[in-house]
């Protein structure tokens, strides 16, 4: 208490110096952030250029925006978009159907075994996809699941299920336990607790989890490349068809890429706060 | 008989569910468990099984058991050892860079200034971009030796245009993946910083701590958990990098940027060498798990120390 008046003075004297320092730091922050955004900005700009402008050197900064690239990209974009939407939404729904009851049971009936189960589920995330791809590929081939959407949905569900269980578990443990107890006293069944209490009270958590699961499935490359080829090829496979284009279709490639990343960018910006929780499996909130 | 509603019953055990609706906790957990066992554990054991055979899809009927033959082939060929080394360099290099840049960015964003939340939101963009988009955009529009933006920058500064992916393949790939993963580190580290109580910093400042001392003795200890989370999550993810390499260098030139996932993809889907690919898959899983278990132990130890303190 008594030290406060004595130390106020030097702080005041330093104020202008601190102000300059703060401004400098803010400018640096903006510069770094813009540098990180540049590749994306450059890509979005190229989407509105003519092909000649897109790979002109020195680069063109002032140009008349055109929409032709988007028009040209759309015919091959739409089938891939359809596959991506079905695979992302389908796998998210399936992961919820399987994961929500598990998350509920683990949250409401916590035992030592439940903790172990939870850890085990997380550990499946440590299994690199390359450790399972060979048998899965052979299995899919025999079951005629190669290059089909159900096959892709099955794999994306595997990828998202631990995420759904962990995130929903963390949201459901936040529901006050007294609510469940009151319901039990009133004779509620497990199903009533699940549908009547746990689900309605964790709706915001479900929205955040769903958004994350969709983003992960949308951006997935490994299973997409190795388990699909044409019929079920999602956007990641469609974009990879541009990997050999040597400077000829930059504008069209940029338009396709812009259409591919824009939905996820918007989702991610919206779900920004929940992103941390999901990405760290609740370890950092 | 006992199911008659009794308001005085306050036992912790759930009431017996009605007939036909036997939703016990175990019944709720099993579908998810079973699904994960079927799609991760079973295939992994099959991978282990295949890894002991000389098995090529081109000659599917000739499948002799060769014991650890595939592993010996993998671990004695210096080229394959380079692939393991590449995997570690790629993951380690990216991890260090993302921690440094992401940490600095988190410190910069953890201040009050106009446009702060907008910058924070925009900064996460590159993490959300599909890896294959990152790869094709960087390869074509930024790293291209003739028309790429970076070459133009170098040339306009008076330097020689550089064929980045040919001359500095690993550095280029690391730069690209660092661009993608820095926002992740930034986001987690920033959240870690924001949970640091202001009064602690203020107290240190009033005690006359220099910014450096403040960082070392107050920010760092508090930051440890967030840093560990970044290290653990990124290690697991970066050992599995595939899309960025598939879309940019295809593992080349030579083997310069081939990591284990890309190597397995080549062995399995280009050479149809199922046995060798399986053995490499097993090695990747073992490598990932050794690192993950080690890191998890470290995190648990820190958590316990924090709780005790």
Coordinates of C-alpha atoms in Angstrom, one line a residue:
Chain A
X1 CA 0.0 0.0 0.0
X2 CA 2.6 2.5 1.1
X3 CA 4.8 1.7 -1.8
X4 CA 2.3 2.8 -4.4
X5 CA 2.6 6.6 -4.1
X6 CA 6.4 6.4 -4.3
X7 CA 6.4 4.4 -7.4
X8 CA 3.8 6.3 -9.3
X9 CA 6.2 9.2 -10.2
X10 CA 8.7 7.3 -12.3
X11 CA 5.9 5.6 -14.2
X12 CA 4.5 9.0 -15.1
X13 CA 7.9 10.3 -16.2
X14 CA 8.3 7.3 -18.5
X15 CA 4.8 7.7 -20.1
X16 CA 5.9 9.4 -23.3
X17 CA 8.6 6.8 -23.8
X18 CA 6.2 4.0 -23.2
X19 CA 3.8 5.6 -25.7
X20 CA 6.4 5.6 -28.4
X21 CA 7.4 2.0 -27.6
X22 CA 3.7 1.0 -27.8
X23 CA 3.3 2.6 -31.2
X24 CA 6.4 0.9 -32.5
X25 CA 5.1 -2.5 -31.2
X26 CA 1.7 -1.9 -32.8
X27 CA 3.3 -1.1 -36.1
X28 CA 5.4 -4.3 -35.9
X29 CA 2.3 -6.3 -35.0
X30 CA 0.4 -5.0 -38.1
X31 CA 3.4 -5.7 -40.3
X32 CA 3.8 -9.3 -39.1
X33 CA 0.1 -9.9 -39.4
X34 CA 0.0 -8.5 -42.9
X35 CA 3.0 -10.6 -43.9
X36 CA 1.2 -13.7 -42.8
X37 CA -1.9 -12.7 -44.7
X38 CA 0.0 -11.8 -47.8
X39 CA 0.0 -15.2 -49.5
X40 CA -3.8 -15.4 -49.1
X41 CA -4.4 -11.8 -50.3
X42 CA -2.2 -12.5 -53.3
X43 CA -4.2 -15.6 -54.1
X44 CA -7.5 -13.8 -53.8
X45 CA -6.2 -10.9 -56.0
X46 CA -5.0 -13.3 -58.6
X47 CA -8.5 -14.9 -58.8
X48 CA -9.7 -11.6 -60.2
X49 CA -6.9 -11.0 -62.7
X50 CA -6.5 -12.2 -66.3
X51 CA -4.0 -15.1 -66.7
X52 CA -1.5 -12.8 -68.2
X53 CA -1.7 -10.4 -65.2
X54 CA -1.7 -13.3 -62.7
X55 CA 1.8 -14.4 -63.7
X56 CA 3.2 -11.1 -64.9
X57 CA 6.7 -10.3 -63.6
X58 CA 7.0 -7.7 -62.1
X59 CA 3.7 -8.4 -60.4
X60 CA 0.7 -6.4 -61.3
X61 CA -0.9 -4.6 -58.3
X62 CA -3.4 -2.4 -60.2
X63 CA -5.8 -4.2 -62.5
X64 CA -9.5 -4.3 -63.5
X65 CA -11.1 -7.2 -61.6
X66 CA -12.8 -9.8 -63.8
X67 CA -15.1 -12.7 -62.8
X68 CA -14.2 -15.0 -65.7
X69 CA -11.9 -17.3 -63.6
X70 CA -14.7 -18.1 -61.3
X71 CA -17.0 -18.9 -64.2
X72 CA -14.4 -21.2 -65.7
X73 CA -13.6 -22.9 -62.4
X74 CA -17.2 -23.6 -61.4
X75 CA -18.0 -26.6 -63.7
X76 CA -15.3 -28.7 -62.1
X77 CA -15.7 -27.1 -58.7
X78 CA -19.3 -28.0 -58.1
X79 CA -19.0 -31.8 -58.2
X80 CA -16.0 -31.6 -55.8
X81 CA -17.9 -29.1 -53.6
X82 CA -20.9 -31.5 -53.4
X83 CA -18.5 -34.4 -52.4
X84 CA -16.8 -32.2 -49.8
X85 CA -20.1 -31.0 -48.3
X86 CA -21.5 -34.5 -48.1
X87 CA -18.3 -36.0 -46.6
X88 CA -17.8 -33.2 -44.1
X89 CA -21.4 -33.0 -43.0
X90 CA -22.0 -36.8 -43.1
X91 CA -18.9 -37.6 -41.0
X92 CA -19.8 -34.9 -38.5
X93 CA -23.4 -36.2 -38.1
X94 CA -22.1 -39.8 -37.7
X95 CA -19.4 -38.7 -35.3
X96 CA -22.1 -36.9 -33.2
X97 CA -24.5 -39.9 -33.3
X98 CA -21.7 -42.1 -32.0
X99 CA -19.9 -39.6 -29.8
X100 CA -22.6 -37.7 -28.0
X101 CA -23.9 -40.7 -26.0
X102 CA -20.4 -41.6 -25.1
X103 CA -19.5 -38.1 -24.0
X104 CA -22.7 -37.9 -22.0
X105 CA -22.0 -41.2 -20.2
X106 CA -18.4 -40.3 -19.5
X107 CA -19.4 -36.9 -18.1
X108 CA -22.4 -38.0 -16.0
X109 CA -21.0 -41.3 -14.7
X110 CA -17.4 -40.4 -14.1
X111 CA -15.4 -43.4 -12.9
X112 CA -11.7 -44.2 -13.1
X113 CA -12.6 -46.4 -16.0
X114 CA -14.3 -43.5 -17.7
X115 CA -11.1 -41.5 -17.4
X116 CA -9.1 -44.3 -18.9
X117 CA -11.6 -44.6 -21.8
X118 CA -11.3 -40.9 -22.5
X119 CA -7.5 -41.0 -22.6
X120 CA -7.7 -44.1 -24.8
X121 CA -9.9 -42.2 -27.3
X122 CA -7.5 -39.3 -27.4
X123 CA -4.7 -41.8 -28.0
X124 CA -6.3 -42.9 -31.2
X125 CA -5.5 -39.4 -32.5
X126 CA -1.8 -40.3 -32.0
X127 CA -2.2 -43.0 -34.6
X128 CA -0.8 -41.6 -37.8
X129 CA -3.0 -42.3 -40.8
X130 CA -0.1 -44.0 -42.5
X131 CA -0.2 -46.7 -39.8
X132 CA -3.6 -47.8 -40.9
X133 CA -3.9 -46.8 -44.5
X134 CA -2.6 -50.0 -46.1
X135 CA -5.1 -52.5 -44.6
X136 CA -7.9 -49.9 -44.9
X137 CA -7.1 -49.5 -48.6
X138 CA -7.1 -53.2 -49.2
X139 CA -10.3 -53.6 -47.1
X140 CA -12.0 -50.8 -49.0
X141 CA -11.0 -52.3 -52.3
X142 CA -12.6 -55.7 -51.3
X143 CA -15.7 -54.0 -50.0
X144 CA -16.0 -51.7 -53.1
X145 CA -15.8 -48.7 -50.8
X146 CA -12.9 -47.1 -52.8
X147 CA -13.8 -43.8 -54.4
X148 CA -17.2 -43.7 -52.7
X149 CA -18.6 -41.1 -50.3
X150 CA -19.6 -43.7 -47.6
X151 CA -16.0 -44.8 -47.5
X152 CA -14.7 -41.3 -47.1
X153 CA -17.4 -40.6 -44.5
X154 CA -16.3 -43.6 -42.5
X155 CA -12.7 -42.4 -42.4
X156 CA -13.5 -38.8 -41.5
X157 CA -15.7 -40.1 -38.7
X158 CA -12.7 -41.9 -37.3
X159 CA -10.8 -38.7 -37.4
X160 CA -13.5 -36.6 -35.8
X161 CA -14.9 -39.0 -33.2
X162 CA -12.3 -38.5 -30.5
X163 CA -12.6 -34.7 -31.0
X164 CA -16.4 -34.9 -30.6
X165 CA -16.2 -37.1 -27.5
X166 CA -13.5 -34.9 -25.9
X167 CA -15.1 -31.5 -26.6
X168 CA -18.6 -32.6 -25.8
X169 CA -17.4 -34.3 -22.6
X170 CA -15.8 -31.0 -21.5
X171 CA -19.0 -29.1 -22.3
X172 CA -21.3 -31.6 -20.6
X173 CA -19.2 -31.7 -17.4
X174 CA -19.9 -28.0 -17.1
X175 CA -23.6 -28.6 -16.7
X176 CA -24.3 -28.4 -12.9
X177 CA -24.6 -31.9 -11.5
X178 CA -27.5 -30.8 -9.3
X179 CA -29.7 -30.6 -12.4
X180 CA -29.2 -34.3 -13.2
X181 CA -29.8 -35.2 -9.5
X182 CA -33.0 -33.3 -9.4
X183 CA -34.1 -35.1 -12.6
X184 CA -33.2 -38.4 -11.1
X185 CA -35.2 -37.6 -8.0
X186 CA -38.2 -37.0 -10.3
X187 CA -37.6 -40.4 -11.8
X188 CA -36.0 -39.4 -15.2
X189 CA -34.6 -42.2 -17.2
X190 CA -31.1 -42.1 -18.7
X191 CA -32.6 -41.3 -22.1
X192 CA -34.6 -38.4 -20.6
X193 CA -31.5 -37.1 -18.9
X194 CA -29.6 -37.3 -22.2
X195 CA -32.3 -35.8 -24.5
X196 CA -33.9 -33.5 -21.9
X197 CA -30.9 -32.1 -20.1
X198 CA -27.5 -32.9 -21.6
X199 CA -28.3 -32.1 -25.2
X200 CA -30.3 -28.9 -24.8
X201 CA -27.9 -27.4 -22.3
X202 CA -24.8 -28.1 -24.4
X203 CA -26.2 -26.7 -27.7
X204 CA -23.5 -24.0 -28.0
X205 CA -20.8 -26.6 -27.4
X206 CA -22.4 -28.8 -30.1
X207 CA -22.3 -25.9 -32.6
X208 CA -18.6 -25.2 -31.9
X209 CA -17.7 -28.9 -32.1
X210 CA -19.6 -29.4 -35.3
X211 CA -17.9 -26.4 -36.9
X212 CA -14.5 -27.7 -36.0
X213 CA -15.3 -31.2 -37.2
X214 CA -16.5 -29.8 -40.5
X215 CA -13.3 -27.8 -40.9
X216 CA -11.1 -30.8 -40.3
X217 CA -13.0 -33.0 -42.7
X218 CA -13.1 -30.3 -45.3
X219 CA -9.3 -29.8 -45.2
X220 CA -8.3 -33.4 -45.0
X221 CA -6.0 -34.6 -47.8
X222 CA -4.4 -38.0 -47.0
X223 CA -7.5 -40.2 -47.0
X224 CA -9.0 -38.1 -49.8
X225 CA -6.0 -38.6 -52.1
X226 CA -5.6 -42.3 -51.3
X227 CA -9.1 -43.5 -51.1
X228 CA -10.9 -41.5 -53.8
X229 CA -10.0 -40.7 -57.4
X230 CA -12.9 -39.2 -59.4
X231 CA -16.5 -40.1 -58.4
X232 CA -16.1 -39.2 -54.7
X233 CA -13.1 -36.8 -55.0
X234 CA -13.6 -33.9 -52.6
X235 CA -12.2 -30.4 -53.0
X236 CA -8.8 -31.3 -51.7
X237 CA -8.3 -33.8 -54.6
X238 CA -9.8 -31.2 -57.1
X239 CA -7.3 -28.6 -56.0
X240 CA -4.4 -31.1 -56.2
X241 CA -5.1 -31.3 -59.9
X242 CA -3.5 -27.9 -60.2
X243 CA -0.3 -29.0 -58.6
X244 CA 1.4 -29.6 -62.0
X245 CA 0.1 -26.5 -63.7
X246 CA 3.3 -24.6 -64.5
X247 CA 2.2 -21.0 -64.5
X248 CA -0.5 -21.4 -67.1
X249 CA -3.6 -21.4 -65.0
X250 CA -2.7 -19.3 -62.0
X251 CA -5.8 -17.1 -62.2
X252 CA -8.2 -20.0 -62.5
X253 CA -6.3 -22.0 -59.9
X254 CA -6.6 -19.0 -57.6
X255 CA -10.3 -18.7 -58.2
X256 CA -10.8 -22.4 -57.4
X257 CA -8.6 -22.1 -54.3
X258 CA -10.5 -19.0 -53.1
X259 CA -13.8 -20.8 -53.5
X260 CA -12.4 -23.8 -51.6
X261 CA -10.9 -21.9 -48.6
X262 CA -13.5 -19.2 -48.2
X263 CA -16.2 -21.2 -46.4
X264 CA -13.6 -22.6 -43.9
X265 CA -12.1 -19.2 -43.3
X266 CA -15.5 -17.8 -42.4
X267 CA -16.3 -20.8 -40.2
X268 CA -13.0 -20.5 -38.5
X269 CA -13.2 -16.8 -37.9
X270 CA -16.7 -17.3 -36.4
X271 CA -15.6 -20.2 -34.2
X272 CA -12.3 -18.6 -33.2
X273 CA -12.8 -18.7 -29.4
X274 CA -13.9 -22.3 -29.5
X275 CA -11.0 -23.2 -31.8
X276 CA -8.5 -23.1 -28.9
X277 CA -10.6 -25.4 -26.8
X278 CA -11.0 -27.9 -29.5
X279 CA -7.5 -27.8 -30.8
X280 CA -6.0 -28.3 -27.4
X281 CA -8.6 -30.9 -26.4
X282 CA -9.7 -28.7 -23.6
X283 CA -6.2 -28.4 -22.1
X284 CA -6.2 -24.7 -22.7
X285 CA -9.5 -22.8 -22.3
Chain B
X1 CA -42.6 -52.8 -7.2
X2 CA -39.5 -50.8 -6.4
X3 CA -40.0 -48.5 -9.4
X4 CA -42.8 -46.6 -7.5
X5 CA -41.7 -43.0 -7.5
X6 CA -40.2 -42.2 -4.2
X7 CA -39.2 -38.6 -3.7
X8 CA -37.0 -39.4 -0.7
X9 CA -34.7 -41.6 -2.8
X10 CA -31.5 -39.6 -3.2
X11 CA -29.1 -42.4 -4.0
X12 CA -26.4 -41.5 -6.6
X13 CA -27.1 -44.5 -8.7
X14 CA -29.5 -43.9 -11.7
X15 CA -33.0 -45.4 -11.4
X16 CA -33.5 -48.7 -13.3
X17 CA -34.4 -47.8 -16.8
X18 CA -37.7 -49.0 -18.2
X19 CA -37.9 -52.2 -20.2
X20 CA -36.7 -52.0 -23.8
X21 CA -34.7 -48.8 -23.1
X22 CA -31.7 -50.3 -21.4
X23 CA -29.4 -47.3 -21.7
X24 CA -26.6 -48.0 -19.3
X25 CA -23.5 -45.9 -19.4
X26 CA -21.6 -48.8 -20.9
X27 CA -24.2 -49.2 -23.7
X28 CA -23.7 -45.5 -24.5
X29 CA -19.9 -45.7 -24.6
X30 CA -19.6 -48.9 -26.6
X31 CA -20.7 -47.7 -30.1
X32 CA -18.0 -45.0 -30.1
X33 CA -15.4 -47.4 -28.6
X34 CA -16.2 -50.2 -31.0
X35 CA -16.1 -47.8 -34.0
X36 CA -12.6 -46.6 -33.0
X37 CA -11.4 -50.1 -32.3
X38 CA -12.6 -51.3 -35.7
X39 CA -11.1 -48.3 -37.7
X40 CA -7.9 -47.7 -35.8
X41 CA -6.7 -50.6 -33.7
X42 CA -7.7 -53.5 -36.0
X43 CA -6.1 -51.9 -39.1
X44 CA -3.0 -51.2 -37.1
X45 CA -2.6 -54.8 -36.1
X46 CA -3.2 -55.8 -39.7
X47 CA -0.4 -53.3 -40.7
X48 CA 1.9 -55.0 -38.2
X49 CA 0.9 -58.4 -39.6
X50 CA 1.6 -57.3 -43.3
X51 CA 4.9 -55.8 -42.3
X52 CA 6.3 -59.4 -41.7
X53 CA 5.6 -60.5 -45.3
X54 CA 7.1 -59.8 -48.6
X55 CA 3.8 -58.6 -50.1
X56 CA 3.5 -56.8 -53.4
X57 CA 0.1 -56.1 -54.9
X58 CA 1.5 -56.8 -58.4
X59 CA 2.2 -60.4 -57.3
X60 CA -0.6 -60.9 -54.8
X61 CA -0.3 -64.7 -54.6
X62 CA 3.3 -64.9 -53.7
X63 CA 3.4 -63.7 -50.1
X64 CA 6.2 -65.3 -48.1
X65 CA 6.7 -64.6 -44.4
X66 CA 10.0 -62.9 -44.1
X67 CA 10.0 -61.9 -40.4
X68 CA 11.8 -58.7 -39.8
X69 CA 13.1 -58.6 -43.3
X70 CA 11.2 -55.4 -44.3
X71 CA 12.4 -53.7 -41.1
X72 CA 16.0 -54.7 -41.9
X73 CA 15.6 -53.4 -45.5
X74 CA 14.2 -50.1 -44.1
X75 CA 16.7 -49.5 -41.4
X76 CA 19.9 -50.6 -43.2
X77 CA 19.4 -48.6 -46.4
X78 CA 21.0 -45.1 -45.8
X79 CA 18.4 -43.6 -48.2
X80 CA 15.6 -44.7 -45.9
X81 CA 17.4 -43.4 -42.9
X82 CA 17.4 -40.0 -44.7
X83 CA 13.6 -40.2 -44.8
X84 CA 13.5 -40.7 -41.1
X85 CA 15.9 -37.9 -40.6
X86 CA 13.8 -35.6 -43.0
X87 CA 10.7 -36.4 -40.9
X88 CA 12.4 -35.3 -37.8
X89 CA 14.1 -32.2 -39.3
X90 CA 10.8 -31.1 -40.9
X91 CA 8.8 -31.6 -37.7
X92 CA 11.5 -30.2 -35.4
X93 CA 12.4 -27.2 -37.5
X94 CA 8.8 -26.2 -38.0
X95 CA 8.0 -26.7 -34.3
X96 CA 10.8 -24.4 -33.2
X97 CA 10.0 -21.7 -35.8
X98 CA 6.3 -21.7 -35.0
X99 CA 7.0 -21.5 -31.2
X100 CA 9.3 -18.5 -31.7
X101 CA 7.2 -16.6 -34.2
X102 CA 3.9 -17.6 -32.7
X103 CA 5.2 -16.8 -29.2
X104 CA 6.4 -13.3 -30.3
X105 CA 3.1 -12.7 -32.1
X106 CA 1.2 -13.7 -29.0
X107 CA 3.2 -11.3 -26.9
X108 CA 2.6 -8.6 -29.4
X109 CA -1.2 -9.2 -29.6
X110 CA -1.5 -9.4 -25.8
X111 CA -1.5 -5.6 -25.5
X112 CA -4.2 -3.0 -26.0
X113 CA -4.2 -1.3 -29.4
X114 CA -6.7 -0.4 -32.0
X115 CA -7.7 -3.3 -34.3
X116 CA -6.4 -5.9 -32.0
X117 CA -9.2 -8.4 -32.1
X118 CA -9.5 -8.0 -35.9
X119 CA -5.8 -8.8 -36.3
X120 CA -6.1 -11.7 -34.0
X121 CA -9.0 -13.1 -36.1
X122 CA -7.2 -12.5 -39.4
X123 CA -4.0 -14.0 -38.1
X124 CA -5.5 -17.5 -37.8
X125 CA -6.4 -17.6 -41.5
X126 CA -3.4 -19.5 -42.7
X127 CA -4.1 -22.3 -40.2
X128 CA -7.6 -22.7 -41.7
X129 CA -6.3 -23.0 -45.3
X130 CA -6.4 -26.5 -46.8
X131 CA -2.8 -27.9 -46.9
X132 CA -3.1 -28.7 -50.5
X133 CA -4.1 -25.1 -51.3
X134 CA -1.1 -23.8 -49.3
X135 CA 1.1 -26.1 -51.4
X136 CA -0.1 -25.2 -54.9
X137 CA -0.3 -21.5 -54.1
X138 CA 3.2 -21.4 -52.6
X139 CA 4.7 -23.6 -55.2
X140 CA 3.2 -21.7 -58.2
X141 CA 2.7 -18.1 -57.1
X142 CA 5.3 -17.5 -54.5
X143 CA 8.2 -19.9 -55.0
X144 CA 8.3 -20.1 -58.8
X145 CA 11.8 -19.2 -59.9
X146 CA 10.7 -17.0 -62.8
X147 CA 7.3 -15.5 -62.0
X148 CA 7.0 -16.2 -58.3
X149 CA 6.6 -13.2 -56.0
X150 CA 9.5 -14.1 -53.8
X151 CA 11.9 -14.2 -56.7
X152 CA 10.7 -10.8 -57.8
X153 CA 11.4 -9.5 -54.3
X154 CA 14.9 -11.0 -54.4
X155 CA 15.5 -9.7 -57.9
X156 CA 14.2 -6.2 -57.2
X157 CA 16.6 -6.1 -54.2
X158 CA 19.4 -6.8 -56.7
X159 CA 19.8 -10.5 -56.0
X160 CA 19.7 -13.4 -58.3
X161 CA 16.3 -15.2 -58.8
X162 CA 16.2 -18.3 -56.8
X163 CA 14.6 -21.7 -57.6
X164 CA 13.5 -22.1 -54.0
X165 CA 12.1 -25.6 -54.2
X166 CA 15.1 -26.9 -56.1
X167 CA 17.9 -25.1 -54.3
X168 CA 16.5 -25.0 -50.7
X169 CA 13.8 -27.7 -50.8
X170 CA 13.7 -28.5 -47.1
X171 CA 13.9 -24.9 -46.0
X172 CA 11.1 -23.9 -48.4
X173 CA 8.8 -26.7 -47.2
X174 CA 9.6 -25.7 -43.6
X175 CA 8.8 -22.1 -44.4
X176 CA 5.5 -23.1 -46.0
X177 CA 4.4 -25.3 -43.1
X178 CA 5.6 -22.7 -40.6
X179 CA 3.3 -20.3 -42.3
X180 CA 0.4 -22.7 -41.7
X181 CA 1.1 -23.7 -38.1
X182 CA 2.3 -20.4 -36.6
X183 CA -1.4 -19.2 -36.0
X184 CA -2.0 -22.4 -34.1
X185 CA 0.9 -21.7 -31.8
X186 CA -0.1 -18.1 -31.6
X187 CA -3.7 -18.9 -30.7
X188 CA -2.8 -21.3 -27.9
X189 CA 0.0 -19.2 -26.5
X190 CA -2.1 -16.1 -26.6
X191 CA -4.9 -17.8 -24.6
X192 CA -2.2 -19.0 -22.2
X193 CA -1.0 -15.4 -21.8
X194 CA -4.5 -14.0 -21.3
X195 CA -5.1 -16.3 -18.3
X196 CA -2.2 -14.6 -16.5
X197 CA -3.6 -12.4 -13.8
X198 CA -2.8 -8.8 -14.2
X199 CA -2.1 -8.2 -10.6
X200 CA 0.9 -10.5 -10.7
X201 CA 2.5 -8.5 -13.4
X202 CA 1.6 -5.2 -11.7
X203 CA 3.1 -6.4 -8.5
X204 CA 6.3 -7.4 -10.3
X205 CA 6.4 -4.0 -12.0
X206 CA 6.0 -2.2 -8.7
X207 CA 8.8 -4.2 -7.3
X208 CA 10.9 -2.7 -10.0
X209 CA 11.3 -5.8 -12.2
X210 CA 12.8 -5.2 -15.6
X211 CA 10.8 -6.4 -18.6
X212 CA 13.2 -9.3 -19.0
X213 CA 12.9 -10.3 -15.4
X214 CA 9.2 -10.0 -15.6
X215 CA 9.2 -12.3 -18.6
X216 CA 11.5 -14.9 -17.1
X217 CA 10.0 -15.2 -13.6
X218 CA 6.3 -14.5 -14.2
X219 CA 5.3 -14.9 -17.8
X220 CA 7.4 -18.0 -18.5
X221 CA 6.4 -20.2 -15.6
X222 CA 2.7 -19.4 -16.3
X223 CA 3.2 -20.1 -20.0
X224 CA 4.8 -23.5 -19.7
X225 CA 1.5 -25.5 -20.0
X226 CA 0.4 -23.7 -23.1
X227 CA 3.9 -24.2 -24.7
X228 CA 3.7 -27.9 -23.8
X229 CA 0.3 -28.2 -25.4
X230 CA 1.7 -26.6 -28.6
X231 CA 4.7 -28.9 -28.6
X232 CA 2.6 -32.1 -28.1
X233 CA -0.2 -31.2 -30.6
X234 CA 2.2 -30.0 -33.3
X235 CA 4.6 -32.9 -32.9
X236 CA 1.8 -35.4 -33.5
X237 CA 0.5 -33.3 -36.5
X238 CA 3.8 -32.4 -38.0
X239 CA 5.1 -36.0 -38.1
X240 CA 2.1 -36.7 -40.3
X241 CA 2.6 -33.8 -42.8
X242 CA 1.5 -35.1 -46.2
X243 CA -0.7 -32.7 -48.2
X244 CA 1.9 -29.9 -48.3
X245 CA 4.6 -32.2 -49.7
X246 CA 2.2 -34.0 -52.0
X247 CA 1.1 -30.7 -53.5
X248 CA 4.5 -29.0 -53.8
X249 CA 7.7 -31.0 -54.1
X250 CA 6.4 -34.6 -54.3
X251 CA 9.2 -35.5 -51.9
X252 CA 11.9 -34.2 -54.2
X253 CA 14.3 -33.2 -55.6
X254 CA 15.6 -36.8 -55.0
X255 CA 14.6 -37.6 -51.5
X256 CA 15.3 -34.1 -50.1
X257 CA 11.7 -33.6 -48.8
X258 CA 10.4 -37.1 -48.5
X259 CA 9.1 -37.7 -45.0
X260 CA 7.7 -41.0 -43.6
X261 CA 4.1 -40.4 -44.6
X262 CA 5.0 -39.5 -48.1
X263 CA 7.5 -42.4 -48.3
X264 CA 4.7 -44.8 -47.3
X265 CA 2.4 -43.3 -49.8
X266 CA 5.0 -43.9 -52.5
X267 CA 5.8 -47.4 -51.5
X268 CA 2.1 -48.4 -51.1
X269 CA 0.4 -46.6 -53.9
X270 CA 3.1 -46.2 -56.5
X271 CA 5.2 -49.4 -56.0
X272 CA 2.4 -51.5 -54.4
X273 CA 5.0 -52.7 -51.9
X274 CA 2.5 -53.4 -49.1
X275 CA 5.0 -55.2 -46.9
X276 CA 7.6 -52.4 -46.9
X277 CA 5.0 -49.7 -46.6
X278 CA 3.5 -51.5 -43.6
X279 CA 6.8 -51.8 -41.9
X280 CA 7.4 -48.0 -42.4
X281 CA 3.9 -47.4 -41.1
X282 CA 4.7 -49.3 -37.9
X283 CA 7.9 -47.4 -37.5
X284 CA 6.0 -44.1 -37.8
X285 CA 3.4 -45.1 -35.2
X286 CA 6.2 -46.2 -32.8
X287 CA 8.1 -42.9 -33.4
X288 CA 5.0 -40.8 -32.9
X289 CA 4.0 -42.7 -29.7
X290 CA 7.4 -42.5 -28.2
X291 CA 7.5 -38.8 -28.6
X292 CA 3.8 -38.3 -27.6
X293 CA 4.2 -40.4 -24.4
X294 CA 7.4 -38.6 -23.5
X295 CA 5.7 -35.2 -24.0
X296 CA 2.5 -36.3 -22.1
X297 CA 4.6 -37.4 -19.1
X298 CA 6.3 -34.0 -19.2
X299 CA 3.0 -32.2 -19.2
X300 CA 1.6 -34.3 -16.3
X301 CA 4.7 -33.6 -14.3
X302 CA 4.4 -29.9 -14.8
X303 CA 0.7 -30.0 -13.9
X304 CA 1.4 -31.8 -10.7
X305 CA 4.2 -29.3 -9.8
X306 CA 1.8 -26.4 -10.6
X307 CA -0.9 -27.9 -8.4
X308 CA 1.6 -28.5 -5.6
X309 CA 2.9 -25.0 -5.8

